[in-house]
Amino acid sequence: MPNHDHTESLRAAERRLQAAQLTSDVDALAELIDDAAWFTGPDGNLYSKQDDLDAHGTGHQVLSRVEEEELLVLATAHTGVTWFLGTLEGAVGGNPLVARMRYTRTWTHDDLSGWKIIAAHAMFLDNQPVDVNDNATDG
């Protein structure tokens, strides 16, 4: 059952994450990402928290725009999920990047630490709108 008190605090945590990504604020990212977290990148590879912090800290990944189109949030007492849809612009490894992305992030919550990402998945999208109610398959 969703917990609306936690829903708004999770939405705020997701937006703090977006702001930290945009400014490569490694300290804020470190606070928002659990030490045990793993990410599936759009390339299909798995990345650790340290990989993510290093990408921002070394300037390997630099964002100049994070534009949220949609943010869906589901929160319970100790677990939450956010679904971000939007456009990222910047550079990765010195190569320009402009991409419409979908991120699914799983968060854990406790009263001492607040919300922390424990797992995430990112994927590139084409420029077509995504309809979460479309159940069509290719099979």
mmCIF file of N, CA and C in Angstrom:
data_model
loop_
_atom_site.group_PDB
_atom_site.id
_atom_site.type_symbol
_atom_site.label_atom_id
_atom_site.label_comp_id
_atom_site.label_asym_id
_atom_site.label_seq_id
_atom_site.Cartn_x
_atom_site.Cartn_y
_atom_site.Cartn_z
ATOM 1 N N MET A 1 0.840 -1.180 0.000
ATOM 2 C CA MET A 1 0.000 0.000 0.000
ATOM 3 C C MET A 1 0.889 1.250 0.000
ATOM 4 N N PRO A 2 0.674 2.188 -0.908
ATOM 5 C CA PRO A 2 1.500 3.393 -0.960
ATOM 6 C C PRO A 2 1.387 4.218 0.319
ATOM 7 N N ASN A 3 2.483 4.851 0.665
ATOM 8 C CA ASN A 3 2.533 5.724 1.832
ATOM 9 C C ASN A 3 2.755 7.140 1.323
ATOM 10 N N HIS A 4 1.733 7.979 1.334
ATOM 11 C CA HIS A 4 1.809 9.300 0.717
ATOM 12 C C HIS A 4 2.768 10.230 1.436
ATOM 13 N N ASP A 5 2.988 10.037 2.733
ATOM 14 C CA ASP A 5 3.990 10.840 3.431
ATOM 15 C C ASP A 5 5.370 10.584 2.835
ATOM 16 N N HIS A 6 5.679 9.317 2.558
ATOM 17 C CA HIS A 6 6.962 8.960 1.975
ATOM 18 C C HIS A 6 7.023 9.279 0.484
ATOM 19 N N THR A 7 5.879 9.327 -0.166
ATOM 20 C CA THR A 7 5.871 9.632 -1.599
ATOM 21 C C THR A 7 6.481 10.997 -1.871
ATOM 22 N N GLU A 8 6.093 11.992 -1.100
ATOM 23 C CA GLU A 8 6.627 13.340 -1.340
ATOM 24 C C GLU A 8 8.099 13.439 -0.966
ATOM 25 N N SER A 9 8.515 12.754 0.097
ATOM 26 C CA SER A 9 9.935 12.797 0.454
ATOM 27 C C SER A 9 10.781 12.051 -0.569
ATOM 28 N N LEU A 10 10.236 10.980 -1.157
ATOM 29 C CA LEU A 10 10.957 10.266 -2.215
ATOM 30 C C LEU A 10 11.037 11.124 -3.477
ATOM 31 N N ARG A 11 9.955 11.797 -3.819
ATOM 32 C CA ARG A 11 9.972 12.700 -4.982
ATOM 33 C C ARG A 11 11.064 13.773 -4.787
ATOM 34 N N ALA A 12 11.169 14.301 -3.576
ATOM 35 C CA ALA A 12 12.187 15.311 -3.275
ATOM 36 C C ALA A 12 13.595 14.719 -3.383
ATOM 37 N N ALA A 13 13.776 13.477 -2.924
ATOM 38 C CA ALA A 13 15.086 12.821 -3.028
ATOM 39 C C ALA A 13 15.475 12.622 -4.487
ATOM 40 N N GLU A 14 14.519 12.195 -5.317
ATOM 41 C CA GLU A 14 14.784 12.023 -6.754
ATOM 42 C C GLU A 14 15.207 13.348 -7.379
ATOM 43 N N ARG A 15 14.556 14.413 -7.019
ATOM 44 C CA ARG A 15 14.896 15.720 -7.592
ATOM 45 C C ARG A 15 16.244 16.224 -7.063
ATOM 46 N N ARG A 16 16.595 15.885 -5.824
ATOM 47 C CA ARG A 16 17.941 16.214 -5.317
ATOM 48 C C ARG A 16 18.987 15.444 -6.113
ATOM 49 N N LEU A 17 18.671 14.191 -6.444
ATOM 50 C CA LEU A 17 19.569 13.386 -7.261
ATOM 51 C C LEU A 17 19.784 14.037 -8.623
ATOM 52 N N GLN A 18 18.704 14.454 -9.271
ATOM 53 C CA GLN A 18 18.827 15.101 -10.584
ATOM 54 C C GLN A 18 19.703 16.349 -10.508
ATOM 55 N N ALA A 19 19.507 17.153 -9.459
ATOM 56 C CA ALA A 19 20.303 18.373 -9.283
ATOM 57 C C ALA A 19 21.775 18.018 -9.052
ATOM 58 N N ALA A 20 22.034 16.969 -8.277
ATOM 59 C CA ALA A 20 23.412 16.549 -8.024
ATOM 60 C C ALA A 20 24.072 16.025 -9.295
ATOM 61 N N GLN A 21 23.320 15.313 -10.135
ATOM 62 C CA GLN A 21 23.858 14.839 -11.409
ATOM 63 C C GLN A 21 24.225 16.026 -12.297
ATOM 64 N N LEU A 22 23.360 17.015 -12.327
ATOM 65 C CA LEU A 22 23.561 18.178 -13.189
ATOM 66 C C LEU A 22 24.809 18.958 -12.794
ATOM 67 N N THR A 23 25.103 19.030 -11.523
ATOM 68 C CA THR A 23 26.264 19.798 -11.055
ATOM 69 C C THR A 23 27.459 18.909 -10.714
ATOM 70 N N SER A 24 27.332 17.593 -10.946
ATOM 71 C CA SER A 24 28.371 16.626 -10.569
ATOM 72 C C SER A 24 28.776 16.796 -9.110
ATOM 73 N N ASP A 25 27.773 16.966 -8.246
ATOM 74 C CA ASP A 25 27.997 17.123 -6.813
ATOM 75 C C ASP A 25 28.214 15.737 -6.201
ATOM 76 N N VAL A 26 29.477 15.333 -6.150
ATOM 77 C CA VAL A 26 29.823 13.986 -5.707
ATOM 78 C C VAL A 26 29.411 13.752 -4.254
ATOM 79 N N ASP A 27 29.515 14.757 -3.405
ATOM 80 C CA ASP A 27 29.116 14.596 -2.003
ATOM 81 C C ASP A 27 27.618 14.304 -1.887
ATOM 82 N N ALA A 28 26.808 15.046 -2.620
ATOM 83 C CA ALA A 28 25.359 14.814 -2.595
ATOM 84 C C ALA A 28 25.030 13.450 -3.183
ATOM 85 N N LEU A 29 25.694 13.085 -4.283
ATOM 86 C CA LEU A 29 25.465 11.767 -4.881
ATOM 87 C C LEU A 29 25.826 10.656 -3.894
ATOM 88 N N ALA A 30 26.938 10.824 -3.185
ATOM 89 C CA ALA A 30 27.369 9.813 -2.209
ATOM 90 C C ALA A 30 26.336 9.632 -1.104
ATOM 91 N N GLU A 31 25.678 10.722 -0.709
ATOM 92 C CA GLU A 31 24.640 10.633 0.316
ATOM 93 C C GLU A 31 23.377 9.945 -0.185
ATOM 94 N N LEU A 32 23.085 10.096 -1.481
ATOM 95 C CA LEU A 32 21.837 9.578 -2.042
ATOM 96 C C LEU A 32 21.947 8.151 -2.574
ATOM 97 N N ILE A 33 23.167 7.647 -2.700
ATOM 98 C CA ILE A 33 23.386 6.310 -3.257
ATOM 99 C C ILE A 33 23.920 5.397 -2.159
ATOM 100 N N ASP A 34 23.257 4.271 -1.949
ATOM 101 C CA ASP A 34 23.690 3.297 -0.955
ATOM 102 C C ASP A 34 25.030 2.692 -1.381
ATOM 103 N N ASP A 35 25.874 2.371 -0.402
ATOM 104 C CA ASP A 35 27.186 1.795 -0.714
ATOM 105 C C ASP A 35 27.078 0.481 -1.484
ATOM 106 N N ALA A 36 25.995 -0.249 -1.295
ATOM 107 C CA ALA A 36 25.813 -1.547 -1.946
ATOM 108 C C ALA A 36 25.117 -1.443 -3.308
ATOM 109 N N ALA A 37 24.829 -0.233 -3.761
ATOM 110 C CA ALA A 37 24.033 -0.045 -4.984
ATOM 111 C C ALA A 37 24.759 -0.522 -6.247
ATOM 112 N N TRP A 38 23.950 -0.995 -7.190
ATOM 113 C CA TRP A 38 24.412 -1.358 -8.533
ATOM 114 C C TRP A 38 23.470 -0.741 -9.551
ATOM 115 N N PHE A 39 24.034 -0.329 -10.677
ATOM 116 C CA PHE A 39 23.285 0.305 -11.752
ATOM 117 C C PHE A 39 23.468 -0.492 -13.035
ATOM 118 N N THR A 40 22.398 -0.660 -13.781
ATOM 119 C CA THR A 40 22.493 -1.189 -15.138
ATOM 120 C C THR A 40 22.475 0.009 -16.059
ATOM 121 N N GLY A 41 23.578 0.215 -16.771
ATOM 122 C CA GLY A 41 23.676 1.346 -17.686
ATOM 123 C C GLY A 41 22.946 1.067 -18.980
ATOM 124 N N PRO A 42 22.767 2.104 -19.799
ATOM 125 C CA PRO A 42 22.081 1.905 -21.080
ATOM 126 C C PRO A 42 22.858 0.993 -22.022
ATOM 127 N N ASP A 43 24.152 0.764 -21.711
ATOM 128 C CA ASP A 43 24.962 -0.160 -22.508
ATOM 129 C C ASP A 43 24.815 -1.606 -22.033
ATOM 130 N N GLY A 44 24.038 -1.818 -20.957
ATOM 131 C CA GLY A 44 23.815 -3.158 -20.430
ATOM 132 C C GLY A 44 24.831 -3.589 -19.388
ATOM 133 N N ASN A 45 25.876 -2.810 -19.172
ATOM 134 C CA ASN A 45 26.885 -3.144 -18.172
ATOM 135 C C ASN A 45 26.428 -2.740 -16.778
ATOM 136 N N LEU A 46 26.984 -3.415 -15.782
ATOM 137 C CA LEU A 46 26.702 -3.098 -14.389
ATOM 138 C C LEU A 46 27.765 -2.157 -13.849
ATOM 139 N N TYR A 47 27.327 -1.161 -13.052
ATOM 140 C CA TYR A 47 28.217 -0.171 -12.478
ATOM 141 C C TYR A 47 27.935 -0.038 -10.987
ATOM 142 N N SER A 48 28.998 0.164 -10.215
ATOM 143 C CA SER A 48 28.873 0.326 -8.769
ATOM 144 C C SER A 48 28.681 1.804 -8.418
ATOM 145 N N LYS A 49 28.417 2.034 -7.149
ATOM 146 C CA LYS A 49 28.335 3.406 -6.650
ATOM 147 C C LYS A 49 29.633 4.138 -6.947
ATOM 148 N N GLN A 50 30.776 3.488 -6.697
ATOM 149 C CA GLN A 50 32.063 4.141 -6.914
ATOM 150 C C GLN A 50 32.271 4.479 -8.383
ATOM 151 N N ASP A 51 31.828 3.603 -9.289
ATOM 152 C CA ASP A 51 31.914 3.904 -10.722
ATOM 153 C C ASP A 51 31.163 5.192 -11.048
ATOM 154 N N ASP A 52 29.968 5.335 -10.474
ATOM 155 C CA ASP A 52 29.148 6.515 -10.731
ATOM 156 C C ASP A 52 29.805 7.772 -10.167
ATOM 157 N N LEU A 53 30.299 7.670 -8.936
ATOM 158 C CA LEU A 53 30.968 8.825 -8.325
ATOM 159 C C LEU A 53 32.222 9.212 -9.104
ATOM 160 N N ASP A 54 32.983 8.209 -9.555
ATOM 161 C CA ASP A 54 34.191 8.483 -10.345
ATOM 162 C C ASP A 54 33.857 9.160 -11.672
ATOM 163 N N ALA A 55 32.773 8.732 -12.325
ATOM 164 C CA ALA A 55 32.377 9.337 -13.602
ATOM 165 C C ALA A 55 32.108 10.828 -13.432
ATOM 166 N N HIS A 56 31.453 11.192 -12.338
ATOM 167 C CA HIS A 56 31.164 12.602 -12.074
ATOM 168 C C HIS A 56 32.399 13.335 -11.553
ATOM 169 N N GLY A 57 33.137 12.704 -10.653
ATOM 170 C CA GLY A 57 34.269 13.356 -10.009
ATOM 171 C C GLY A 57 35.436 13.647 -10.940
ATOM 172 N N THR A 58 35.626 12.787 -11.943
ATOM 173 C CA THR A 58 36.739 12.961 -12.877
ATOM 174 C C THR A 58 36.367 13.800 -14.096
ATOM 175 N N GLY A 59 35.087 14.121 -14.227
ATOM 176 C CA GLY A 59 34.642 14.856 -15.406
ATOM 177 C C GLY A 59 34.387 13.966 -16.610
ATOM 178 N N HIS A 60 34.427 12.639 -16.414
ATOM 179 C CA HIS A 60 34.124 11.718 -17.514
ATOM 180 C C HIS A 60 32.689 11.916 -18.000
ATOM 181 N N GLN A 61 31.786 12.167 -17.052
ATOM 182 C CA GLN A 61 30.386 12.465 -17.381
ATOM 183 C C GLN A 61 30.069 13.860 -16.864
ATOM 184 N N VAL A 62 29.663 14.724 -17.777
ATOM 185 C CA VAL A 62 29.305 16.097 -17.428
ATOM 186 C C VAL A 62 27.950 16.394 -18.062
ATOM 187 N N LEU A 63 26.993 16.814 -17.247
ATOM 188 C CA LEU A 63 25.669 17.139 -17.761
ATOM 189 C C LEU A 63 25.449 18.647 -17.747
ATOM 190 N N SER A 64 24.840 19.133 -18.822
ATOM 191 C CA SER A 64 24.494 20.552 -18.898
ATOM 192 C C SER A 64 22.977 20.750 -18.845
ATOM 193 N N ARG A 65 22.238 19.637 -18.978
ATOM 194 C CA ARG A 65 20.776 19.719 -18.910
ATOM 195 C C ARG A 65 20.217 18.391 -18.437
ATOM 196 N N VAL A 66 19.306 18.462 -17.471
ATOM 197 C CA VAL A 66 18.481 17.332 -17.052
ATOM 198 C C VAL A 66 17.060 17.864 -17.061
ATOM 199 N N GLU A 67 16.308 17.477 -18.067
ATOM 200 C CA GLU A 67 14.947 17.996 -18.238
ATOM 201 C C GLU A 67 13.938 16.884 -17.999
ATOM 202 N N GLU A 68 13.241 16.987 -16.886
ATOM 203 C CA GLU A 68 12.256 15.989 -16.501
ATOM 204 C C GLU A 68 10.966 16.192 -17.295
ATOM 205 N N GLU A 69 10.516 15.128 -17.963
ATOM 206 C CA GLU A 69 9.217 15.117 -18.648
ATOM 207 C C GLU A 69 8.147 14.521 -17.740
ATOM 208 N N GLU A 70 8.563 13.487 -17.030
ATOM 209 C CA GLU A 70 7.615 12.738 -16.204
ATOM 210 C C GLU A 70 8.382 12.133 -15.041
ATOM 211 N N LEU A 71 7.755 12.133 -13.881
ATOM 212 C CA LEU A 71 8.329 11.466 -12.723
ATOM 213 C C LEU A 71 7.206 10.761 -11.987
ATOM 214 N N LEU A 72 7.255 9.439 -12.006
ATOM 215 C CA LEU A 72 6.298 8.621 -11.269
ATOM 216 C C LEU A 72 6.990 8.112 -10.009
ATOM 217 N N VAL A 73 6.248 8.056 -8.919
ATOM 218 C CA VAL A 73 6.821 7.694 -7.623
ATOM 219 C C VAL A 73 5.892 6.710 -6.923
ATOM 220 N N LEU A 74 6.491 5.656 -6.380
ATOM 221 C CA LEU A 74 5.776 4.695 -5.547
ATOM 222 C C LEU A 74 6.592 4.515 -4.278
ATOM 223 N N ALA A 75 5.987 4.738 -3.126
ATOM 224 C CA ALA A 75 6.722 4.620 -1.869
ATOM 225 C C ALA A 75 5.921 3.843 -0.848
ATOM 226 N N THR A 76 6.605 2.972 -0.132
ATOM 227 C CA THR A 76 6.044 2.314 1.036
ATOM 228 C C THR A 76 6.891 2.761 2.230
ATOM 229 N N ALA A 77 6.723 2.150 3.355
ATOM 230 C CA ALA A 77 7.433 2.599 4.556
ATOM 231 C C ALA A 77 8.956 2.549 4.405
ATOM 232 N N HIS A 78 9.486 1.534 3.709
ATOM 233 C CA HIS A 78 10.947 1.367 3.651
ATOM 234 C C HIS A 78 11.504 1.198 2.246
ATOM 235 N N THR A 79 10.639 1.162 1.236
ATOM 236 C CA THR A 79 11.081 0.937 -0.136
ATOM 237 C C THR A 79 10.328 1.868 -1.068
ATOM 238 N N GLY A 80 11.017 2.306 -2.108
ATOM 239 C CA GLY A 80 10.365 3.142 -3.102
ATOM 240 C C GLY A 80 10.950 2.904 -4.478
ATOM 241 N N VAL A 81 10.188 3.294 -5.483
ATOM 242 C CA VAL A 81 10.642 3.219 -6.864
ATOM 243 C C VAL A 81 10.298 4.541 -7.531
ATOM 244 N N THR A 82 11.245 5.056 -8.318
ATOM 245 C CA THR A 82 10.975 6.236 -9.137
ATOM 246 C C THR A 82 11.204 5.867 -10.589
ATOM 247 N N TRP A 83 10.349 6.430 -11.443
ATOM 248 C CA TRP A 83 10.477 6.265 -12.885
ATOM 249 C C TRP A 83 10.616 7.650 -13.482
ATOM 250 N N PHE A 84 11.830 7.979 -13.932
ATOM 251 C CA PHE A 84 12.136 9.272 -14.538
ATOM 252 C C PHE A 84 12.127 9.117 -16.042
ATOM 253 N N LEU A 85 11.476 10.050 -16.727
ATOM 254 C CA LEU A 85 11.524 10.144 -18.180
ATOM 255 C C LEU A 85 11.934 11.568 -18.506
ATOM 256 N N GLY A 86 12.977 11.711 -19.304
ATOM 257 C CA GLY A 86 13.410 13.057 -19.644
ATOM 258 C C GLY A 86 14.601 13.062 -20.567
ATOM 259 N N THR A 87 15.121 14.262 -20.799
ATOM 260 C CA THR A 87 16.241 14.461 -21.702
ATOM 261 C C THR A 87 17.474 14.875 -20.927
ATOM 262 N N LEU A 88 18.576 14.228 -21.240
ATOM 263 C CA LEU A 88 19.874 14.582 -20.686
ATOM 264 C C LEU A 88 20.746 15.122 -21.809
ATOM 265 N N GLU A 89 21.524 16.133 -21.472
ATOM 266 C CA GLU A 89 22.455 16.704 -22.437
ATOM 267 C C GLU A 89 23.767 16.952 -21.725
ATOM 268 N N GLY A 90 24.853 16.733 -22.419
ATOM 269 C CA GLY A 90 26.177 16.953 -21.856
ATOM 270 C C GLY A 90 27.213 16.207 -22.649
ATOM 271 N N ALA A 91 28.145 15.564 -21.951
ATOM 272 C CA ALA A 91 29.204 14.805 -22.615
ATOM 273 C C ALA A 91 29.586 13.618 -21.740
ATOM 274 N N VAL A 92 29.927 12.520 -22.392
ATOM 275 C CA VAL A 92 30.443 11.332 -21.722
ATOM 276 C C VAL A 92 31.747 10.972 -22.414
ATOM 277 N N GLY A 93 32.814 10.953 -21.648
ATOM 278 C CA GLY A 93 34.122 10.666 -22.234
ATOM 279 C C GLY A 93 34.522 11.672 -23.286
ATOM 280 N N GLY A 94 34.045 12.898 -23.158
ATOM 281 C CA GLY A 94 34.360 13.946 -24.124
ATOM 282 C C GLY A 94 33.480 13.939 -25.362
ATOM 283 N N ASN A 95 32.610 12.951 -25.480
ATOM 284 C CA ASN A 95 31.708 12.861 -26.631
ATOM 285 C C ASN A 95 30.369 13.494 -26.280
ATOM 286 N N PRO A 96 29.862 14.372 -27.153
ATOM 287 C CA PRO A 96 28.575 15.026 -26.874
ATOM 288 C C PRO A 96 27.454 13.993 -26.722
ATOM 289 N N LEU A 97 26.523 14.318 -25.832
ATOM 290 C CA LEU A 97 25.378 13.449 -25.575
ATOM 291 C C LEU A 97 24.124 14.301 -25.488
ATOM 292 N N VAL A 98 23.127 13.946 -26.264
ATOM 293 C CA VAL A 98 21.770 14.451 -26.097
ATOM 294 C C VAL A 98 20.898 13.210 -26.230
ATOM 295 N N ALA A 99 20.194 12.871 -25.149
ATOM 296 C CA ALA A 99 19.442 11.619 -25.178
ATOM 297 C C ALA A 99 18.184 11.721 -24.338
ATOM 298 N N ARG A 100 17.142 11.144 -24.873
ATOM 299 C CA ARG A 100 15.913 10.953 -24.105
ATOM 300 C C ARG A 100 16.094 9.634 -23.372
ATOM 301 N N MET A 101 15.882 9.668 -22.047
ATOM 302 C CA MET A 101 16.218 8.526 -21.200
ATOM 303 C C MET A 101 15.047 8.150 -20.300
ATOM 304 N N ARG A 102 15.028 6.887 -19.924
ATOM 305 C CA ARG A 102 14.129 6.378 -18.891
ATOM 306 C C ARG A 102 15.034 5.766 -17.821
ATOM 307 N N TYR A 103 14.858 6.227 -16.587
ATOM 308 C CA TYR A 103 15.552 5.658 -15.435
ATOM 309 C C TYR A 103 14.521 5.045 -14.502
ATOM 310 N N THR A 104 14.796 3.838 -14.050
ATOM 311 C CA THR A 104 14.009 3.214 -12.994
ATOM 312 C C THR A 104 14.960 3.037 -11.822
ATOM 313 N N ARG A 105 14.599 3.630 -10.692
ATOM 314 C CA ARG A 105 15.464 3.584 -9.522
ATOM 315 C C ARG A 105 14.710 2.979 -8.342
ATOM 316 N N THR A 106 15.352 2.048 -7.648
ATOM 317 C CA THR A 106 14.798 1.452 -6.447
ATOM 318 C C THR A 106 15.537 2.055 -5.256
ATOM 319 N N TRP A 107 14.758 2.528 -4.299
ATOM 320 C CA TRP A 107 15.284 3.236 -3.133
ATOM 321 C C TRP A 107 14.930 2.485 -1.860
ATOM 322 N N THR A 108 15.780 2.611 -0.843
ATOM 323 C CA THR A 108 15.459 2.131 0.494
ATOM 324 C C THR A 108 15.393 3.341 1.421
ATOM 325 N N HIS A 109 14.625 3.203 2.487
ATOM 326 C CA HIS A 109 14.441 4.325 3.410
ATOM 327 C C HIS A 109 14.586 3.867 4.844
ATOM 328 N N ASP A 110 15.312 4.667 5.633
ATOM 329 C CA ASP A 110 15.273 4.527 7.082
ATOM 330 C C ASP A 110 15.308 5.934 7.673
ATOM 331 N N ASP A 111 14.875 6.035 8.916
ATOM 332 C CA ASP A 111 14.741 7.353 9.541
ATOM 333 C C ASP A 111 16.075 8.054 9.741
ATOM 334 N N LEU A 112 17.164 7.315 9.856
ATOM 335 C CA LEU A 112 18.477 7.906 10.077
ATOM 336 C C LEU A 112 19.083 8.452 8.774
ATOM 337 N N SER A 113 19.031 7.659 7.710
ATOM 338 C CA SER A 113 19.685 8.026 6.443
ATOM 339 C C SER A 113 18.758 8.644 5.414
ATOM 340 N N GLY A 114 17.457 8.485 5.578
ATOM 341 C CA GLY A 114 16.523 8.947 4.551
ATOM 342 C C GLY A 114 16.530 7.992 3.367
ATOM 343 N N TRP A 115 16.271 8.525 2.191
ATOM 344 C CA TRP A 115 16.199 7.710 0.973
ATOM 345 C C TRP A 115 17.580 7.526 0.361
ATOM 346 N N LYS A 116 17.869 6.276 -0.065
ATOM 347 C CA LYS A 116 19.112 5.947 -0.761
ATOM 348 C C LYS A 116 18.799 4.977 -1.896
ATOM 349 N N ILE A 117 19.450 5.202 -3.023
ATOM 350 C CA ILE A 117 19.282 4.296 -4.170
ATOM 351 C C ILE A 117 20.018 2.997 -3.890
ATOM 352 N N ILE A 118 19.346 1.886 -4.140
ATOM 353 C CA ILE A 118 19.950 0.568 -3.972
ATOM 354 C C ILE A 118 20.156 -0.119 -5.331
ATOM 355 N N ALA A 119 19.343 0.255 -6.324
ATOM 356 C CA ALA A 119 19.474 -0.314 -7.668
ATOM 357 C C ALA A 119 18.859 0.654 -8.664
ATOM 358 N N ALA A 120 19.403 0.634 -9.891
ATOM 359 C CA ALA A 120 18.860 1.511 -10.932
ATOM 360 C C ALA A 120 19.101 0.889 -12.300
ATOM 361 N N HIS A 121 18.280 1.313 -13.235
ATOM 362 C CA HIS A 121 18.390 0.871 -14.628
ATOM 363 C C HIS A 121 18.133 2.068 -15.527
ATOM 364 N N ALA A 122 18.972 2.242 -16.537
ATOM 365 C CA ALA A 122 18.822 3.350 -17.477
ATOM 366 C C ALA A 122 18.725 2.808 -18.896
ATOM 367 N N MET A 123 17.915 3.468 -19.706
ATOM 368 C CA MET A 123 17.828 3.075 -21.112
ATOM 369 C C MET A 123 17.593 4.290 -21.979
ATOM 370 N N PHE A 124 18.161 4.233 -23.187
ATOM 371 C CA PHE A 124 17.926 5.268 -24.184
ATOM 372 C C PHE A 124 16.575 5.016 -24.838
ATOM 373 N N LEU A 125 15.859 6.103 -25.131
ATOM 374 C CA LEU A 125 14.581 6.013 -25.828
ATOM 375 C C LEU A 125 14.675 6.788 -27.126
ATOM 376 N N ASP A 126 13.827 6.416 -28.072
ATOM 377 C CA ASP A 126 13.719 7.240 -29.267
ATOM 378 C C ASP A 126 12.894 8.473 -28.914
ATOM 379 N N ASN A 127 12.564 9.290 -29.856
ATOM 380 C CA ASN A 127 11.844 10.529 -29.567
ATOM 381 C C ASN A 127 10.334 10.368 -29.492
ATOM 382 N N GLN A 128 9.860 9.144 -29.554
ATOM 383 C CA GLN A 128 8.428 8.910 -29.486
ATOM 384 C C GLN A 128 7.971 8.894 -28.032
ATOM 385 N N PRO A 129 6.805 9.438 -27.747
ATOM 386 C CA PRO A 129 6.289 9.385 -26.365
ATOM 387 C C PRO A 129 6.106 7.941 -25.910
ATOM 388 N N VAL A 130 6.306 7.716 -24.644
ATOM 389 C CA VAL A 130 6.128 6.395 -24.060
ATOM 390 C C VAL A 130 4.769 6.362 -23.388
ATOM 391 N N ASP A 131 3.961 5.357 -23.740
ATOM 392 C CA ASP A 131 2.650 5.195 -23.134
ATOM 393 C C ASP A 131 2.729 4.015 -22.173
ATOM 394 N N VAL A 132 2.706 4.281 -20.869
ATOM 395 C CA VAL A 132 2.831 3.209 -19.885
ATOM 396 C C VAL A 132 1.618 2.289 -19.890
ATOM 397 N N ASN A 133 0.552 2.678 -20.560
ATOM 398 C CA ASN A 133 -0.647 1.840 -20.629
ATOM 399 C C ASN A 133 -0.684 0.972 -21.880
ATOM 400 N N ASP A 134 0.319 1.105 -22.745
ATOM 401 C CA ASP A 134 0.367 0.336 -23.985
ATOM 402 C C ASP A 134 0.952 -1.039 -23.688
ATOM 403 N N ASN A 135 0.142 -2.080 -23.819
ATOM 404 C CA ASN A 135 0.586 -3.440 -23.524
ATOM 405 C C ASN A 135 0.885 -4.250 -24.774
ATOM 406 N N ALA A 136 1.067 -3.581 -25.906
ATOM 407 C CA ALA A 136 1.323 -4.281 -27.151
ATOM 408 C C ALA A 136 2.675 -4.983 -27.082
ATOM 409 N N THR A 137 2.775 -6.148 -27.727
ATOM 410 C CA THR A 137 4.044 -6.865 -27.804
ATOM 411 C C THR A 137 4.360 -7.144 -29.251
ATOM 412 N N ASP A 138 5.611 -7.471 -29.510
ATOM 413 C CA ASP A 138 6.025 -7.769 -30.881
ATOM 414 C C ASP A 138 5.815 -9.239 -31.224
ATOM 415 N N GLY A 139 5.499 -10.063 -30.222
ATOM 416 C CA GLY A 139 5.411 -11.505 -30.401
ATOM 417 C C GLY A 139 4.200 -11.859 -31.128
#
